[in-house]
Tab-separated table of C-alpha atoms in Angstrom:
chain	number	residue	atom	x	y	z
A	25	UNK	CA	278.645	-11.859	-80.236
A	26	UNK	CA	278.710	-13.631	-82.904
A	27	UNK	CA	281.227	-11.459	-85.771
A	28	UNK	CA	279.415	-10.942	-88.498
A	29	UNK	CA	279.581	-7.844	-91.698
A	30	UNK	CA	277.902	-4.472	-92.076
A	31	UNK	CA	276.724	-2.624	-94.497
A	32	UNK	CA	275.146	0.903	-95.035
A	33	UNK	CA	272.287	0.331	-97.750
A	34	UNK	CA	273.009	3.363	-100.454
A	35	UNK	CA	269.313	2.848	-101.541
A	36	UNK	CA	266.234	1.184	-100.990
A	37	UNK	CA	266.863	-1.491	-103.891
A	38	UNK	CA	270.176	-2.462	-103.420
A	39	UNK	CA	269.136	-3.077	-99.705
A	40	UNK	CA	266.708	-5.729	-100.617
A	41	UNK	CA	269.248	-6.860	-103.427
A	42	UNK	CA	271.977	-7.544	-100.384
A	43	UNK	CA	269.575	-9.404	-98.505
A	44	UNK	CA	268.754	-11.770	-100.623
A	45	UNK	CA	272.128	-12.479	-102.448
A	46	UNK	CA	273.701	-12.724	-99.378
A	47	UNK	CA	273.311	-15.185	-96.558
A	48	UNK	CA	272.328	-14.464	-92.912
A	49	UNK	CA	271.579	-11.083	-93.656
A	50	UNK	CA	269.709	-8.900	-91.752
A	51	UNK	CA	268.316	-4.912	-92.108
A	52	UNK	CA	268.645	-3.157	-89.161
A	53	UNK	CA	267.578	0.672	-88.354
A	54	UNK	CA	267.750	1.496	-84.499
A	55	UNK	CA	268.191	-1.924	-83.628
A	56	UNK	CA	266.635	-1.833	-80.258
A	57	UNK	CA	265.500	-5.295	-80.198
A	58	UNK	CA	267.402	-7.222	-82.597
A	59	UNK	CA	271.143	-6.018	-80.917
A	60	UNK	CA	270.098	-7.650	-77.813
A	61	UNK	CA	269.383	-10.518	-79.437
A	62	UNK	CA	272.270	-10.847	-81.002
A	63	UNK	CA	274.262	-10.117	-78.008
A	64	UNK	CA	272.466	-12.939	-76.130
A	65	UNK	CA	273.551	-15.442	-79.210
A	66	UNK	CA	269.530	-15.691	-79.938
A	67	UNK	CA	269.817	-13.435	-83.114
A	68	UNK	CA	273.313	-14.589	-85.164
A	69	UNK	CA	272.831	-12.422	-88.494
A	70	UNK	CA	275.970	-13.188	-90.156
A	71	UNK	CA	275.447	-9.500	-92.308
A	72	UNK	CA	273.460	-6.143	-91.508
A	73	UNK	CA	271.978	-4.387	-93.523
A	74	UNK	CA	271.472	-0.673	-91.844
A	75	UNK	CA	268.737	1.353	-93.586
A	76	UNK	CA	268.738	3.973	-90.973
A	77	UNK	CA	270.124	6.407	-93.445
A	78	UNK	CA	267.566	5.791	-96.728
A	79	UNK	CA	264.949	8.046	-97.269
A	80	UNK	CA	262.638	6.288	-95.751
A	81	UNK	CA	261.383	8.685	-92.314
A	82	UNK	CA	258.851	11.361	-93.363
A	83	UNK	CA	255.945	12.147	-92.225
A	84	UNK	CA	253.601	13.256	-95.156
A	85	UNK	CA	249.140	13.995	-95.725
A	86	UNK	CA	248.108	11.179	-98.785
A	87	UNK	CA	245.454	12.701	-100.868
A	88	UNK	CA	242.946	10.853	-99.387
A	89	UNK	CA	242.966	13.051	-96.239
A	90	UNK	CA	245.131	10.838	-94.243
A	91	UNK	CA	248.773	9.401	-93.664
A	92	UNK	CA	252.051	7.919	-94.611
A	93	UNK	CA	254.273	7.433	-91.954
A	94	UNK	CA	258.174	6.502	-92.962
A	95	UNK	CA	259.244	3.006	-92.147
A	96	UNK	CA	262.504	4.984	-90.522
A	97	UNK	CA	261.525	7.597	-88.915
A	98	UNK	CA	261.122	7.186	-85.031
A	99	UNK	CA	258.541	6.121	-82.912
A	100	UNK	CA	258.865	9.755	-80.837
A	101	UNK	CA	258.707	11.115	-83.859
A	102	UNK	CA	255.489	9.583	-84.432
A	103	UNK	CA	254.214	9.991	-81.243
A	104	UNK	CA	254.892	13.342	-81.137
A	105	UNK	CA	253.766	14.416	-85.198
A	106	UNK	CA	251.024	17.286	-84.982
A	107	UNK	CA	248.881	15.266	-87.951
A	108	UNK	CA	249.214	12.108	-85.540
A	109	UNK	CA	248.561	13.702	-82.378
A	110	UNK	CA	245.258	15.750	-82.954
A	111	UNK	CA	243.650	13.523	-86.011
A	112	UNK	CA	245.146	9.778	-84.681
A	113	UNK	CA	245.790	9.608	-80.401
A	114	UNK	CA	245.714	6.424	-80.005
A	115	UNK	CA	248.326	6.680	-82.065
A	116	UNK	CA	250.283	8.311	-79.952
A	117	UNK	CA	249.461	7.254	-76.563
A	118	UNK	CA	250.471	3.958	-77.908
A	119	UNK	CA	253.262	4.897	-78.911
A	120	UNK	CA	253.986	6.704	-75.416
A	121	UNK	CA	252.889	3.838	-73.484
A	122	UNK	CA	255.622	1.924	-74.771
A	123	UNK	CA	259.774	1.746	-74.095
A	124	UNK	CA	261.205	4.157	-72.999
A	125	UNK	CA	261.919	8.080	-73.748
A	126	UNK	CA	265.864	6.842	-75.090
A	127	UNK	CA	264.579	3.749	-76.595
A	128	UNK	CA	261.880	5.558	-78.549
A	129	UNK	CA	264.064	8.234	-80.259
A	130	UNK	CA	266.214	5.202	-81.560
A	131	UNK	CA	263.317	2.428	-82.037
A	132	UNK	CA	262.263	2.878	-86.159
A	133	UNK	CA	258.902	2.347	-86.853
A	134	UNK	CA	259.695	-0.791	-88.920
A	135	UNK	CA	261.782	-2.034	-86.071
A	136	UNK	CA	258.442	-1.469	-83.802
A	137	UNK	CA	256.149	-4.176	-85.973
A	138	UNK	CA	258.943	-6.295	-86.493
A	139	UNK	CA	259.452	-6.854	-82.769
A	140	UNK	CA	260.160	-10.152	-80.677
A	141	UNK	CA	257.772	-11.296	-78.013
A	142	UNK	CA	259.053	-10.747	-74.715
A	143	UNK	CA	258.324	-14.733	-73.239
A	144	UNK	CA	261.303	-15.795	-71.407
A	145	UNK	CA	261.080	-19.013	-71.990
A	146	UNK	CA	262.152	-17.077	-75.914
A	147	UNK	CA	265.077	-15.902	-74.059
A	148	UNK	CA	266.594	-18.204	-71.848
A	149	UNK	CA	268.796	-20.358	-74.519
A	150	UNK	CA	268.476	-23.310	-71.516
A	151	UNK	CA	265.063	-23.576	-72.546
A	152	UNK	CA	262.759	-25.113	-75.202
A	153	UNK	CA	261.161	-22.952	-77.675
A	154	UNK	CA	260.299	-23.359	-80.886
A	155	UNK	CA	260.403	-19.729	-81.768
A	156	UNK	CA	263.843	-19.972	-81.576
A	157	UNK	CA	265.346	-23.703	-82.000
A	158	UNK	CA	262.251	-25.054	-84.297
A	159	UNK	CA	261.403	-28.762	-83.535
A	160	UNK	CA	262.668	-27.964	-79.449
A	161	UNK	CA	259.414	-28.091	-77.521
A	162	UNK	CA	257.403	-24.409	-76.092
A	163	UNK	CA	258.801	-24.582	-72.514
A	164	UNK	CA	256.379	-22.314	-71.476
A	165	UNK	CA	253.165	-24.236	-72.701
A	166	UNK	CA	253.092	-26.337	-69.127
A	167	UNK	CA	254.949	-23.695	-67.566
A	168	UNK	CA	254.683	-20.308	-66.643
A	169	UNK	CA	252.520	-19.056	-69.464
A	170	UNK	CA	251.252	-15.924	-67.124
A	171	UNK	CA	251.990	-13.681	-69.778
A	172	UNK	CA	250.853	-16.055	-72.323
A	173	UNK	CA	248.308	-15.713	-74.784
A	174	UNK	CA	244.113	-16.247	-74.932
A	175	UNK	CA	243.497	-16.232	-78.345
A	176	UNK	CA	245.428	-17.670	-81.317
A	177	UNK	CA	248.217	-19.798	-79.923
A	178	UNK	CA	249.044	-23.052	-80.595
A	179	UNK	CA	251.057	-26.423	-78.981
A	180	UNK	CA	253.661	-25.597	-80.635
A	181	UNK	CA	253.824	-21.600	-79.094
A	182	UNK	CA	251.808	-19.592	-76.456
A	183	UNK	CA	254.268	-16.461	-76.800
A	184	UNK	CA	252.057	-13.006	-77.548
A	185	UNK	CA	253.251	-10.003	-79.479
A	186	UNK	CA	254.598	-7.155	-77.610
A	187	UNK	CA	254.386	-3.893	-79.795
A	188	UNK	CA	251.994	-1.224	-79.092
A	189	UNK	CA	252.778	0.873	-81.684
A	190	UNK	CA	251.169	-2.135	-84.104
A	191	UNK	CA	247.882	-3.251	-81.745
A	192	UNK	CA	246.826	1.380	-82.358
A	193	UNK	CA	247.843	0.645	-86.510
A	194	UNK	CA	245.200	-2.647	-86.407
A	195	UNK	CA	242.518	-0.196	-84.839
A	196	UNK	CA	243.179	2.406	-87.417
A	197	UNK	CA	242.739	-0.567	-90.262
A	198	UNK	CA	246.450	0.537	-91.370
A	199	UNK	CA	248.405	-0.614	-94.715
A	200	UNK	CA	251.653	-1.569	-95.118
A	201	UNK	CA	253.954	-0.678	-97.970
A	202	UNK	CA	257.118	-2.986	-98.870
A	203	UNK	CA	259.133	-3.426	-102.052
A	204	UNK	CA	260.314	-6.825	-102.348
A	205	UNK	CA	263.676	-8.225	-103.490
A	206	UNK	CA	261.954	-8.243	-107.947
A	207	UNK	CA	261.353	-4.369	-107.580
A	208	UNK	CA	257.956	-4.961	-107.165
A	209	UNK	CA	256.199	-3.178	-104.125
A	210	UNK	CA	252.838	-4.380	-102.740
A	211	UNK	CA	250.329	-2.544	-99.984
A	212	UNK	CA	248.197	-4.828	-97.739
A	213	UNK	CA	246.172	-4.765	-94.562
A	214	UNK	CA	249.027	-4.542	-91.361
A	215	UNK	CA	246.371	-6.106	-89.603
A	216	UNK	CA	247.532	-9.085	-92.823
A	217	UNK	CA	251.731	-8.655	-91.892
A	218	UNK	CA	251.928	-10.984	-88.845
A	219	UNK	CA	251.088	-15.055	-88.677
A	220	UNK	CA	249.924	-16.624	-86.232
A	221	UNK	CA	252.101	-20.028	-84.470
A	222	UNK	CA	250.358	-22.948	-86.396
A	223	UNK	CA	252.505	-25.291	-86.411
A	224	UNK	CA	255.781	-22.912	-87.674
A	225	UNK	CA	255.780	-20.001	-84.941
A	226	UNK	CA	259.113	-19.056	-85.436
A	227	UNK	CA	257.801	-17.350	-89.536
A	228	UNK	CA	256.272	-14.491	-87.260
A	229	UNK	CA	254.991	-12.733	-90.638
A	230	UNK	CA	253.694	-12.386	-94.043
A	231	UNK	CA	257.352	-10.789	-95.624
A	232	UNK	CA	258.994	-12.148	-97.759
A	233	UNK	CA	262.555	-13.463	-98.020
A	234	UNK	CA	264.850	-9.740	-98.477
A	235	UNK	CA	261.489	-7.422	-98.445
A	236	UNK	CA	261.764	-4.645	-97.033
A	237	UNK	CA	258.672	-2.642	-95.177
A	238	UNK	CA	259.203	1.158	-96.446
A	239	UNK	CA	256.016	2.755	-95.108
A	240	UNK	CA	252.876	2.635	-92.724
A	241	UNK	CA	249.647	3.467	-95.044
A	242	UNK	CA	247.077	5.591	-92.340
A	243	UNK	CA	243.081	5.695	-93.505
A	244	UNK	CA	241.411	9.447	-92.599
A	245	UNK	CA	240.710	8.940	-89.089
A	246	UNK	CA	237.516	7.397	-88.128
A	247	UNK	CA	234.596	8.980	-86.847
A	248	UNK	CA	233.980	8.405	-83.574
A	249	UNK	CA	236.700	8.562	-80.536
A	250	UNK	CA	239.707	7.567	-80.016
A	251	UNK	CA	241.555	5.486	-77.240
A	252	UNK	CA	244.520	3.465	-75.925
A	253	UNK	CA	245.144	1.714	-72.709
A	254	UNK	CA	247.475	-0.907	-71.397
A	255	UNK	CA	248.351	-2.450	-67.398
A	256	UNK	CA	251.661	-3.892	-67.111
A	257	UNK	CA	252.950	-5.208	-63.681
A	258	UNK	CA	255.223	-1.548	-62.923
A	259	UNK	CA	255.234	1.452	-64.764
A	260	UNK	CA	258.914	0.965	-65.746
A	261	UNK	CA	261.270	-1.849	-67.014
A	262	UNK	CA	258.039	-4.712	-67.530
A	263	UNK	CA	256.407	-6.242	-70.199
A	264	UNK	CA	252.918	-5.502	-70.521
A	265	UNK	CA	249.823	-7.223	-70.114
A	266	UNK	CA	247.036	-6.704	-71.513
A	267	UNK	CA	246.415	-3.180	-74.076
A	268	UNK	CA	242.881	-2.091	-75.444
A	269	UNK	CA	243.089	0.209	-78.521
A	270	UNK	CA	239.836	2.064	-79.755
A	271	UNK	CA	239.162	3.839	-83.420
A	272	UNK	CA	235.558	5.052	-83.456
A	273	UNK	CA	234.436	1.752	-84.006
A	274	UNK	CA	237.254	-0.730	-84.366
A	275	UNK	CA	238.529	-2.343	-80.996
A	276	UNK	CA	242.199	-4.394	-81.260
A	277	UNK	CA	243.934	-6.092	-78.393
A	278	UNK	CA	247.630	-6.523	-77.786
A	279	UNK	CA	249.649	-8.505	-75.233
A	280	UNK	CA	247.186	-11.748	-75.569
A	281	UNK	CA	247.667	-13.189	-79.071
A	282	UNK	CA	251.109	-13.740	-81.598
A	283	UNK	CA	249.603	-10.124	-82.852
A	284	UNK	CA	247.684	-7.538	-82.877
A	285	UNK	CA	243.994	-8.914	-81.994
A	286	UNK	CA	241.186	-7.680	-84.128
A	287	UNK	CA	238.153	-7.917	-81.258
A	288	UNK	CA	235.787	-8.666	-84.314
A	289	UNK	CA	233.297	-10.288	-82.407
A	290	UNK	CA	232.568	-7.632	-80.134
A	291	UNK	CA	232.977	-4.385	-82.728
A	292	UNK	CA	229.351	-6.280	-84.274
A	293	UNK	CA	228.474	-6.919	-81.165
A	294	UNK	CA	228.736	-3.075	-80.659
A	295	UNK	CA	227.001	-2.461	-84.119
A	296	UNK	CA	224.407	-4.350	-82.683
A	297	UNK	CA	223.306	-2.319	-79.718
A	298	UNK	CA	225.498	-4.498	-77.064
A	299	UNK	CA	227.527	-2.430	-74.247
A	300	UNK	CA	230.196	-2.267	-73.639
A	301	UNK	CA	230.813	-5.139	-71.329
A	302	UNK	CA	228.186	-6.814	-73.154
A	303	UNK	CA	230.106	-6.555	-76.451
A	304	UNK	CA	233.997	-7.581	-74.917
A	305	UNK	CA	232.355	-9.993	-72.947
A	306	UNK	CA	231.268	-11.849	-76.267
A	307	UNK	CA	235.007	-11.719	-77.375
A	308	UNK	CA	236.087	-12.954	-74.366
A	309	UNK	CA	233.535	-16.526	-74.688
A	310	UNK	CA	236.541	-17.869	-77.819
A	311	UNK	CA	239.042	-17.239	-75.387
A	312	UNK	CA	241.382	-20.292	-74.113
A	313	UNK	CA	243.436	-19.185	-70.852
A	314	UNK	CA	246.179	-21.193	-69.920
A	315	UNK	CA	245.648	-21.708	-66.140
A	316	UNK	CA	248.445	-19.203	-64.546
A	317	UNK	CA	247.243	-15.927	-66.955
A	318	UNK	CA	243.302	-16.701	-66.833
A	319	UNK	CA	243.059	-13.675	-64.748
A	320	UNK	CA	243.990	-11.586	-68.039
A	321	UNK	CA	240.190	-12.758	-68.612
A	322	UNK	CA	238.641	-10.129	-66.593
A	323	UNK	CA	241.310	-8.224	-66.653
A	324	UNK	CA	240.572	-7.695	-70.620
A	325	UNK	CA	236.853	-7.107	-69.809
A	326	UNK	CA	237.844	-4.713	-67.398
A	327	UNK	CA	239.946	-2.882	-69.427
A	328	UNK	CA	238.221	-2.464	-72.587
A	329	UNK	CA	235.216	-2.059	-71.598
A	330	UNK	CA	236.652	1.482	-69.780
A	331	UNK	CA	238.265	2.148	-72.753
A	332	UNK	CA	235.539	1.920	-75.082
A	333	UNK	CA	233.548	4.127	-72.297
A	334	UNK	CA	236.650	6.527	-71.949
A	335	UNK	CA	236.179	6.782	-75.967
A	336	UNK	CA	232.799	7.369	-76.138
A	337	UNK	CA	233.155	10.699	-73.471
A	338	UNK	CA	235.705	11.997	-75.628
A	339	UNK	CA	233.717	11.934	-78.667
A	340	UNK	CA	230.533	13.625	-76.357
A	341	UNK	CA	233.023	16.411	-74.964
A	342	UNK	CA	235.767	15.119	-73.440
A	343	UNK	CA	238.734	15.916	-75.204
A	344	UNK	CA	237.946	14.875	-78.149
A	345	UNK	CA	239.283	12.089	-81.522
């Protein structure tokens, strides 16, 4: 691990100001992803700004009937919150489907959203990776691409985003609140937080330098059932192959693109009266598999159709939404 300096932020404005004024600065809260990448020298920040003690861990009701979840709230805190479990079960299920209890006890909401890909070529510093070293090429493109994207990829990168929480939040139409170095705040759909790779896969979000996520805003719960389902090779110590979040008439897919994938074609088909299988097939018609990951198409087809059916069953008399 490379040497670095450290400071504990006293308030959010001081944190973003320090991030702009200090070259190579990064925010850190739980550190469950960043510290691992620093040990491998994939991430080499010169300065860490600890925001874990800032008063951003609360979960509060909003005047519109939704929830405001602070960026520093732990994954375990959010998954176990009574309001989340009763009104947004898809979010609670998604978080529990993620890392181990130990990781969930440390990982923050903002850190979960900003975690980096688990692509093996990104982690192997002996292999080319445009996300790790811009311009070096994408080793996965013609290599071991079993976990590669089937939507939104480019010749520069086929990595997938691995957050379960983000997929559920996209289905729930959550918004992100941020604080910029100028002191201005803004809020925008979480769907717009992450970027597709294009020619610059190392630029992963639409955040500006020094911008700090302060909260995630949930609208009132959607009408309709909610379900999160995930498939992976084994139950522990394995990344996901595919996931699906259903929230009423909204559908989001995970581990299939560089960002959580809102399945708008499938949603439109369901709204027009298509069966779950027909709707998912409409979405998958636009998929671009790479050979080794062709299996993701039938896998997602079955997984998403089953999740939609389960959400409908819950609404009609099962466990409820």
